Amino acid sequence: MKALLVTPPLTQLNTPYPATCHLLGFLHSRNHNAEQMDLGIELIGRLLTGTMLKRIFEAASQHSRLSKANRIILQQADFYIRTIDPVMRFLGGKDATLAQRFCELTFWPESKRLPSDEDLEWGFGLIGNYDRATHLCTLFLKDLCDFINSTIDPHFELIRYAESLCLRLPEFRPLQNELQKPHTLIDTLMLDIFSQRMALCKPDLVGFSVPFPGNLYSALRCAQWIRQNFPQVKIVMGGGYVNTELRSLTDPALFDFIDYLVFDDGELPLLRIMDGGELIRTLYRDDAGSIIRVNFDSKENIPFAESGTPSYEGLLQNNYINMIELTNPMHALWSNGKWNKLMLAHGCYWGKCAFCDGALDYVKRFDQAPVELIVDRMEAVIAQTGQTGFHFVDEAAPPALLRKLAEEIIRRKLIVSYWTNVRFEKSYTPELCYLLAQSGCIAISGGLEVASPRILKMINKGITVESASESMRNFTEAGIMTHAYLMYGFPTETARETIDSLEVVRNLFANGWIQSAFWHRYAMTIHSPSGICPESVGAKHVDQPLAPFANNEIPFTTSQEIDLDFYGKGLNLATYNYMQGAGYDIPVKKWFNSK
């Protein structure tokens, strides 16, 4: 049986999303015939061309009512058409000489996103022309994509296509109705690319990895096309969205489009389907129209050490593009650079946080491999891609393992750079942070979550504000960029605690101990300790039946209610200024004075 593994539009544009790479490497290690494709980057490569933009502007010109911003872009259509191909060559690393041209503000047409010279000088200095040009090209693409969204296809986004359709989808019917509508221009382009690959590959099975809500619509559009044109091909769907949202699925209509839903790590369920063995953690619809759950609660898995080396075969020819939307250098790492994505270990070594999806396998099952094997995999991936930068996508990299990793990298005299996610715990001493920096660690992200001692204890984070601040300082003083994830709106959190948390964050920025941060609004999920037992965090479920399609976020009430929209705006505005090096002298209360 031959498999084609597909990442549907759209995830990252700068580097392959790792799911199919890991699955392909595993299948090859078991001597299975399989290929992969990143349909998202192929779609972008075909869409953002002068030829396609000409078609888009011609179609948009037929609209009788356009916004002022879109009319301005339409008037400058010739500029966009003749500039898009050079921009894509530059962002794809194929013509670096264009940096000198693209870094000048006067080159670009006026738009709402165009920054000032002062903002650019602050972000990139006087000679950071390449990154400055990348930033301005990114804003150019964002304006174009806004235009496409509002005039051609309301589902189109540069990342996570049609996410608004699927973000909260208790019933399948709205998406099902959308899939019965005529193809949009983007749909047609995507299916043209996909059909060509199907003709070349001739697979017996197509597996779609759906990591986010914004990948579901495009995956089902492709599955719909397979059903119509190759009904004998088996269709499998898995990935992050499936794992978190569809575990309690009762509506069999999804199986009009696919044959199997697989859960948790995809290696073993996919292997069983391809080998014709006993299914595991798999849903399908029987001839009577009922959903059958096979070995859904099985704990059998492929050990992490036996999961194989990720394979980038079939992706290296793609024109991945670098993007810098925000000038903050830590934020740029997510979208700038062709990072090889690996895991140091499976699951989370802590696994106790009240807000995290700790009931799911990808968090609760911690499984390590020898560090020598991890570095062997690094060397093998470098040989495949020619890239020496790594993003370790662990839930939280264990400090003891990071120490061993650093020592092994130094012992082998490898010149690499890497970044990962950690818990800001006391293990990150000045000595360990220095060792990590010497081995190539350039950045760290981690969850401070709530800068309130009471709430930190309630969420069972296992750190204190003081210990987290100390580890952040140690990272920064070792020359490692540091990003803090933050949370607001946790049950019983007061307005005073929210404002005090911002004061802690202000001090961290002012001291130079973090370089960037992001506030997430707390969501109670059915897989988290706080969702399973809301009383433990002072909350109560709002009673409602399980939805027939997607279930994840749980509505709740708490005795301490605050205006989360209002406080979220203040937190984000303040933190944006802090990341720009401004606003440290403003009392934190002032950020909440607009009410």
XYZ file of C-alpha atoms in Angstrom:
595
model
C 0.000 0.000 0.000
C 1.370 3.408 -1.018
C 0.605 6.480 1.094
C 0.593 10.201 0.376
C 0.821 12.339 3.536
C -0.530 15.867 3.157
C -0.284 19.048 5.194
C -3.315 21.017 3.932
C -3.304 24.817 3.688
C -2.173 26.720 5.595
C 0.404 26.393 8.360
C 3.838 27.990 8.374
C 5.297 29.434 5.204
C 8.953 29.532 6.286
C 9.524 25.874 7.114
C 7.694 22.550 6.849
C 5.205 21.707 9.576
C 6.762 18.620 11.233
C 3.888 16.119 11.436
C 4.208 14.505 8.002
C 8.027 14.574 8.216
C 7.910 12.508 11.404
C 5.328 10.098 9.984
C 7.207 9.686 6.711
C 10.478 8.970 8.510
C 8.727 6.343 10.618
C 7.016 4.672 7.636
C 10.298 4.562 5.724
C 11.967 2.956 8.750
C 9.313 0.205 8.454
C 9.943 -0.147 4.694
C 6.621 1.341 3.645
C 6.196 3.211 0.366
C 5.114 6.746 1.212
C 5.453 10.329 -0.006
C 4.518 13.712 1.439
C 3.493 17.150 0.251
C 3.014 20.563 1.834
C -0.039 21.708 -0.090
C -0.029 25.059 1.703
C 3.342 26.321 0.492
C 2.640 24.946 -2.987
C -0.642 26.880 -3.029
C 1.068 30.097 -1.955
C 3.790 29.576 -4.556
C 1.154 29.278 -7.282
C -1.160 32.013 -5.959
C 1.314 34.808 -5.262
C 2.559 35.293 -8.803
C 2.116 38.081 -11.310
C -0.033 35.861 -13.525
C -2.462 34.960 -10.733
C -2.594 38.487 -9.316
C -3.604 39.755 -12.739
C -6.571 37.360 -12.672
C -7.411 38.390 -9.105
C -7.371 42.107 -9.867
C -9.478 41.587 -12.975
C -12.067 39.686 -10.948
C -12.015 42.271 -8.151
C -12.531 45.113 -10.626
C -15.988 43.682 -11.353
C -17.111 44.396 -7.777
C -19.498 47.303 -7.650
C -18.727 48.178 -4.054
C -15.178 48.128 -2.727
C -13.814 49.643 0.456
C -11.562 52.675 0.164
C -8.496 50.584 1.059
C -9.310 48.033 -1.642
C -9.947 50.729 -4.231
C -6.496 52.154 -3.507
C -4.877 48.730 -3.938
C -6.835 48.147 -7.161
C -5.594 51.494 -8.513
C -2.054 50.271 -7.880
C -2.631 46.827 -9.383
C 0.217 47.228 -11.858
C 2.697 47.760 -9.004
C 1.537 44.635 -7.185
C 1.567 42.516 -10.366
C 5.103 43.462 -11.389
C 6.475 43.409 -7.835
C 5.096 40.113 -6.489
C 7.507 37.789 -8.324
C 10.645 39.675 -7.186
C 9.243 39.800 -3.635
C 8.689 36.040 -3.592
C 12.198 35.417 -4.980
C 13.656 37.622 -2.263
C 11.641 36.078 0.574
C 12.555 32.630 -0.752
C 16.254 33.454 -0.480
C 16.836 33.442 -4.227
C 17.763 37.104 -4.770
C 19.330 38.751 -1.724
C 20.446 41.793 -3.749
C 16.851 43.057 -3.703
C 17.244 43.879 -0.002
C 18.754 47.259 -0.840
C 15.739 48.140 -2.969
C 13.048 46.681 -0.757
C 14.338 48.176 2.503
C 13.461 51.713 1.381
C 10.061 53.004 2.443
C 9.789 55.087 -0.710
C 9.665 51.895 -2.797
C 6.319 50.830 -1.340
C 2.835 52.300 -1.854
C 1.066 53.874 1.089
C -0.917 51.466 3.253
C -2.284 51.174 6.767
C 0.545 48.790 7.670
C 3.464 50.857 6.385
C 5.621 51.808 9.394
C 7.490 55.044 9.932
C 11.226 55.505 9.381
C 11.605 55.864 13.173
C 9.906 52.502 13.814
C 12.090 50.793 11.226
C 15.263 52.330 12.593
C 14.321 51.171 16.104
C 13.563 47.653 14.895
C 16.472 47.125 12.506
C 19.025 49.895 13.057
C 20.618 51.747 10.199
C 22.207 48.776 8.408
C 19.815 45.870 9.075
C 18.694 46.097 5.472
C 17.911 42.415 4.871
C 15.561 41.990 7.838
C 14.108 45.449 7.243
C 13.341 44.485 3.627
C 11.861 41.156 4.792
C 9.595 43.040 7.185
C 8.361 45.449 4.488
C 7.821 42.588 2.019
C 5.794 40.769 4.682
C 3.548 43.806 5.136
C 3.161 43.969 1.345
C 1.951 40.338 1.334
C -0.397 40.967 4.260
C -2.044 43.848 2.378
C -2.430 41.648 -0.697
C -3.966 38.842 1.323
C -6.428 41.222 2.973
C -7.438 42.274 -0.539
C -7.932 38.651 -1.656
C -9.911 37.900 1.504
C -12.328 40.778 1.059
C -12.774 40.622 -2.736
C -12.166 37.031 -3.910
C -12.438 34.487 -1.084
C -13.629 35.402 2.434
C -12.019 32.230 3.819
C -8.521 33.067 2.616
C -5.868 33.899 5.193
C -2.098 33.798 4.816
C -2.023 31.335 7.710
C -4.841 28.931 8.724
C -7.202 29.063 5.778
C -10.936 29.237 6.667
C -10.179 29.187 10.388
C -13.262 31.263 11.207
C -15.426 28.441 9.796
C -13.940 25.813 12.083
C -12.684 27.613 15.194
C -15.758 26.646 17.239
C -17.750 24.043 15.390
C -20.108 22.098 17.663
C -22.027 20.828 14.628
C -20.662 19.640 11.299
C -23.601 20.953 9.266
C -22.304 24.551 8.705
C -19.010 23.245 7.322
C -20.815 20.555 5.352
C -23.000 23.231 3.755
C -19.912 25.284 2.900
C -18.360 22.266 1.197
C -21.428 21.956 -1.066
C -20.891 25.457 -2.477
C -19.075 26.029 -5.785
C -15.292 26.144 -5.599
C -13.724 29.514 -5.004
C -10.705 30.626 -7.032
C -8.466 29.502 -4.139
C -10.232 26.120 -3.949
C -9.771 25.604 -7.679
C -6.092 26.477 -7.544
C -5.503 24.208 -4.545
C -7.335 21.252 -6.120
C -5.461 21.702 -9.379
C -2.150 21.351 -7.500
C -3.466 18.421 -5.486
C -4.856 16.575 -8.515
C -1.510 16.827 -10.289
C 0.250 15.279 -7.287
C -2.342 12.515 -7.028
C -1.785 11.658 -10.701
C 1.984 11.432 -10.179
C 1.915 9.594 -6.840
C -1.007 7.216 -7.465
C -1.466 6.488 -3.745
C -3.679 3.826 -2.232
C -4.082 5.924 0.931
C -4.014 9.673 1.585
C -3.384 10.899 5.111
C -4.240 14.486 6.087
C -2.588 16.029 9.119
C -4.913 18.710 10.514
C -3.013 20.565 13.249
C -5.316 23.612 13.495
C -8.956 24.535 12.828
C -7.710 26.492 9.809
C -6.568 23.285 8.092
C -9.871 21.415 8.320
C -11.788 23.033 5.459
C -8.995 22.579 2.922
C -8.378 18.979 4.040
C -12.049 18.161 3.497
C -12.119 19.940 0.129
C -9.284 17.656 -0.982
C -10.966 14.600 0.558
C -14.176 15.511 -1.270
C -12.229 15.618 -4.538
C -10.685 12.190 -3.830
C -14.139 10.716 -3.130
C -15.381 12.004 -6.480
C -12.358 11.027 -8.567
C -10.628 8.135 -6.785
C -13.293 6.465 -4.609
C -11.076 3.430 -4.039
C -8.398 5.496 -2.230
C -8.555 5.290 1.567
C -8.605 8.651 3.381
C -7.212 9.064 6.889
C -7.288 12.191 9.040
C -5.385 12.941 12.227
C -3.396 15.730 13.860
C -3.733 18.258 16.648
C -7.243 19.455 15.781
C -8.549 15.903 15.593
C -6.913 14.981 18.905
C -8.275 17.922 20.865
C -11.657 18.577 19.223
C -13.047 15.345 17.755
C -12.515 12.725 20.457
C -16.225 12.607 21.317
C -17.499 12.794 17.716
C -21.003 11.313 17.283
C -22.055 12.804 13.919
C -21.234 10.196 11.246
C -21.524 12.754 8.403
C -17.783 13.452 8.545
C -17.266 9.962 7.131
C -18.912 11.026 3.905
C -15.513 12.628 3.264
C -13.018 10.319 4.994
C -12.611 6.673 5.970
C -10.697 6.871 9.251
C -10.032 9.297 12.087
C -6.871 8.419 14.025
C -5.891 9.794 17.427
C -2.788 10.641 19.421
C 0.593 9.767 17.853
C -0.198 8.742 14.298
C 2.610 6.241 13.744
C 0.954 3.102 15.116
C -2.643 3.771 13.949
C -1.392 4.558 10.438
C 0.874 1.507 10.400
C -2.022 -0.761 11.380
C -4.235 0.635 8.606
C -1.495 0.175 6.012
C -0.557 -3.336 7.202
C -4.149 -4.487 7.567
C -3.591 -5.218 11.248
C -5.844 -4.658 14.240
C -6.846 -0.985 14.286
C -5.874 1.149 17.263
C -7.221 4.532 18.427
C -9.251 4.730 15.223
C -12.821 5.734 14.356
C -14.679 4.691 11.228
C -18.291 4.328 10.054
C -19.689 0.857 9.481
C -22.148 -0.224 6.769
C -25.061 0.508 9.084
C -23.966 4.129 9.419
C -22.730 3.879 13.026
C -19.410 5.221 14.268
C -17.134 2.400 15.443
C -14.390 3.119 17.975
C -11.578 0.583 17.857
C -9.136 0.215 20.772
C -9.761 3.878 21.496
C -8.268 3.817 24.999
C -5.293 1.602 24.193
C -1.971 2.700 25.698
C 0.087 0.788 23.134
C 2.500 3.079 21.305
C 5.708 3.161 19.318
C 8.502 4.064 21.785
C 9.953 7.494 21.086
C 13.392 5.994 20.454
C 11.892 3.796 17.696
C 9.869 6.501 15.943
C 12.554 7.118 13.319
C 14.336 10.169 11.966
C 12.079 12.763 10.334
C 12.265 12.769 6.542
C 12.087 15.969 4.499
C 11.925 14.043 1.230
C 9.540 15.721 -1.177
C 9.586 19.085 0.603
C 13.060 20.419 -0.104
C 12.134 21.709 -3.555
C 9.406 23.963 -2.116
C 9.946 27.708 -2.090
C 9.477 28.348 1.630
C 9.545 32.063 2.348
C 10.859 34.083 5.271
C 8.508 36.562 6.891
C 8.876 39.141 9.664
C 5.538 40.603 10.690
C 6.699 42.100 14.006
C 10.061 43.762 14.497
C 10.606 41.958 17.787
C 13.493 39.511 17.098
C 12.031 36.722 19.234
C 8.671 36.851 17.438
C 10.494 36.731 14.115
C 11.864 33.254 14.888
C 8.431 31.692 14.357
C 8.158 32.903 10.770
C 11.734 33.687 9.693
C 14.234 30.966 8.881
C 14.053 27.381 7.647
C 14.136 25.656 11.026
C 14.392 21.881 11.269
C 11.737 20.768 13.740
C 12.500 17.902 16.139
C 11.393 16.682 19.557
C 13.865 16.034 22.360
C 11.334 13.908 24.249
C 7.699 12.882 23.954
C 5.241 14.572 26.313
C 5.790 16.842 29.292
C 8.047 15.854 32.172
C 5.983 18.043 34.541
C 2.452 17.434 33.264
C 0.623 18.927 36.250
C -0.527 22.384 35.112
C -4.244 22.915 35.715
C -4.844 24.756 32.425
C -2.976 22.335 30.125
C -4.460 19.399 28.191
C -2.780 16.959 30.548
C -5.277 14.169 29.875
C -4.089 13.867 26.274
C -1.318 11.493 25.269
C 0.915 14.149 23.719
C 1.236 15.756 27.176
C 0.835 12.979 29.737
C 3.049 10.266 28.211
C 6.619 11.329 28.869
C 9.107 9.198 26.959
C 12.791 9.918 26.382
C 15.399 8.576 24.003
C 19.194 8.519 24.553
C 20.677 11.920 23.857
C 23.151 10.331 21.446
C 20.201 9.209 19.312
C 18.739 12.733 19.357
C 21.997 14.229 18.091
C 22.275 11.437 15.508
C 18.860 12.544 14.259
C 20.039 16.149 14.172
C 23.011 15.211 12.020
C 20.825 13.124 9.713
C 18.368 16.000 9.243
C 21.214 18.449 8.563
C 22.445 16.092 5.848
C 18.953 16.106 4.300
C 18.146 19.810 4.453
C 21.510 21.568 4.536
C 20.117 23.656 7.417
C 21.745 23.666 10.865
C 19.027 25.507 12.783
C 16.626 23.515 14.984
C 13.364 24.294 16.701
C 12.735 21.644 19.343
C 8.949 21.554 19.583
C 8.677 19.902 23.008
C 5.913 20.783 25.438
C 8.725 21.638 27.859
C 12.302 20.499 27.334
C 13.670 18.877 30.514
C 16.657 20.816 31.899
C 18.651 17.625 32.568
C 18.151 16.524 28.970
C 19.094 19.975 27.670
C 22.351 19.747 29.634
C 23.162 16.368 28.073
C 22.213 17.699 24.652
C 24.536 20.681 25.014
C 27.403 18.480 26.185
C 26.906 16.052 23.268
C 26.737 18.875 20.696
C 29.953 20.353 22.076
C 31.617 16.914 22.229
C 30.841 16.349 18.548
C 31.982 19.894 17.716
C 28.750 20.641 15.859
C 28.004 24.205 14.819
C 24.239 24.500 15.179
C 21.665 26.926 16.514
C 18.495 25.920 18.321
C 15.590 27.137 20.412
C 12.888 25.451 22.422
C 10.213 25.744 25.096
C 11.013 25.336 28.804
C 9.580 25.746 32.285
C 11.239 28.697 34.026
C 12.485 26.687 36.985
C 15.452 27.033 39.318
C 17.443 24.355 37.452
C 18.407 27.014 34.899
C 21.448 28.271 36.739
C 23.974 30.698 35.229
C 26.282 27.750 34.576
C 23.640 25.709 32.690
C 22.478 28.716 30.669
C 26.084 29.474 29.694
C 26.551 25.833 28.600
C 23.364 25.965 26.508
C 24.486 29.184 24.833
C 27.908 27.690 24.052
C 26.234 24.706 22.360
C 24.104 26.932 20.109
C 20.955 27.757 22.080
C 19.849 31.154 20.805
C 16.355 31.529 22.289
C 13.983 30.148 24.882
C 10.225 30.453 25.275
C 8.447 29.467 28.445
C 5.281 29.919 30.426
C 5.315 32.331 33.319
C 1.532 32.138 32.783
C 0.337 34.312 35.667
C 2.614 36.632 37.571
C 0.509 36.201 40.714
C 1.769 33.964 43.557
C -1.770 32.854 44.481
C -2.776 31.902 40.944
C 0.591 30.278 40.206
C 0.038 27.982 43.161
C -3.554 27.273 42.068
C -2.545 26.253 38.542
C 0.136 23.940 39.941
C 2.838 25.416 37.748
C 5.579 24.401 40.183
C 7.434 27.704 39.917
C 7.360 31.053 41.693
C 7.605 34.551 40.270
C 11.000 34.864 41.950
C 12.446 31.591 40.612
C 11.066 32.246 37.128
C 12.541 35.748 37.101
C 15.908 34.351 38.175
C 15.985 31.780 35.371
C 14.933 34.429 32.818
C 17.778 36.640 33.982
C 20.227 33.755 33.683
C 19.104 32.989 30.135
C 19.336 36.610 29.061
C 22.728 37.194 30.671
C 24.010 34.148 28.782
C 22.927 35.826 25.542
C 19.805 33.705 24.993
C 16.693 35.585 23.851
C 13.773 34.939 26.186
C 10.032 34.941 25.506
C 7.346 34.599 28.196
C 3.908 33.138 27.650
C 1.335 34.784 29.895
C -2.289 34.156 30.745
C -5.178 36.259 31.981
C -8.737 35.446 32.978
C -7.979 32.363 35.069
C -10.898 31.518 37.399
C -11.017 33.742 40.525
C -8.234 36.006 39.201
C -9.088 39.546 40.295
C -8.600 42.816 38.467
C -5.970 43.711 41.044
C -4.031 40.506 40.386
C -4.245 41.101 36.634
C -2.796 44.597 36.989
C -0.122 43.359 39.409
C 0.860 40.701 36.858
C 1.456 43.435 34.310
C 3.690 45.220 36.814
C 5.825 42.065 37.096
C 6.033 41.868 33.320
C 6.962 45.551 33.083
C 9.844 44.971 35.484
C 11.041 41.939 33.531
C 11.189 44.007 30.341
C 12.702 47.035 32.061
C 15.460 44.869 33.556
C 16.120 43.315 30.154
C 15.365 39.785 31.392
C 12.784 39.065 28.676
C 12.706 40.330 25.109
C 9.141 39.440 24.195
C 5.903 38.155 25.669
C 2.386 37.221 24.650
C -0.861 37.169 26.654
C -3.301 34.300 26.112
C -6.849 34.457 27.392
C -7.524 31.416 29.582
C -9.804 28.810 28.042
C -11.145 25.885 30.063
C -10.808 22.710 28.017
C -12.298 19.280 28.547
C -8.850 17.653 28.634
C -7.328 19.869 31.348
C -7.382 19.328 35.130
C -9.314 22.599 35.504
C -11.870 21.392 32.938
C -12.171 17.927 34.449
C -12.552 19.310 37.983
C -13.458 23.017 37.761
C -14.224 23.203 41.506
C -10.490 22.798 42.153
C -9.911 26.250 40.656
C -13.036 27.937 41.996
C -15.149 27.535 38.856
C -18.310 25.756 37.800
C -19.274 24.294 34.429
C -22.148 25.857 32.558
C -24.260 22.763 31.927
C -24.592 21.842 28.281
C -24.660 18.533 26.403
C -21.687 17.310 24.407
C -21.807 18.591 20.854
C -22.087 16.006 18.052
C -18.988 17.315 16.262
C -16.223 19.321 17.964
C -15.834 19.570 21.730
C -12.968 21.298 23.472
C -13.624 24.597 25.239
C -16.033 24.550 28.200
C -18.105 27.572 29.272
C -17.807 28.225 32.992
C -18.734 30.655 35.721
C -16.749 31.870 38.682
C -17.471 34.038 41.687
C -14.914 36.607 40.516
C -15.949 37.998 37.125
C -13.974 40.760 35.431
C -14.238 42.398 32.000
C -11.755 40.227 30.132
C -12.065 42.118 26.840
C -11.200 45.363 28.615
C -8.243 43.980 30.553
C -6.989 42.007 27.559
C -6.711 45.206 25.518
C -4.701 46.912 28.258
C -2.367 43.962 28.751
C -1.679 43.604 25.045
C -1.206 47.326 24.451
C 1.235 47.650 27.328
C 3.210 44.558 26.317
C 3.400 45.690 22.698
C 4.982 48.926 23.890
C 7.367 47.084 26.199
C 8.536 44.945 23.282
C 9.256 48.168 21.398
C 11.334 49.437 24.322
C 8.733 52.031 25.310
C 6.264 52.717 28.095
C 8.326 51.496 31.055
C 7.812 54.817 32.837
C 4.014 54.705 32.516
C 2.250 53.419 35.671
C 0.584 50.131 34.795
C -2.832 51.414 35.869
C -2.701 53.933 33.021
C -2.972 51.164 30.441
C -6.476 50.443 31.780
C -7.811 53.999 31.853
C -9.826 53.847 28.624
C -12.963 52.373 30.212
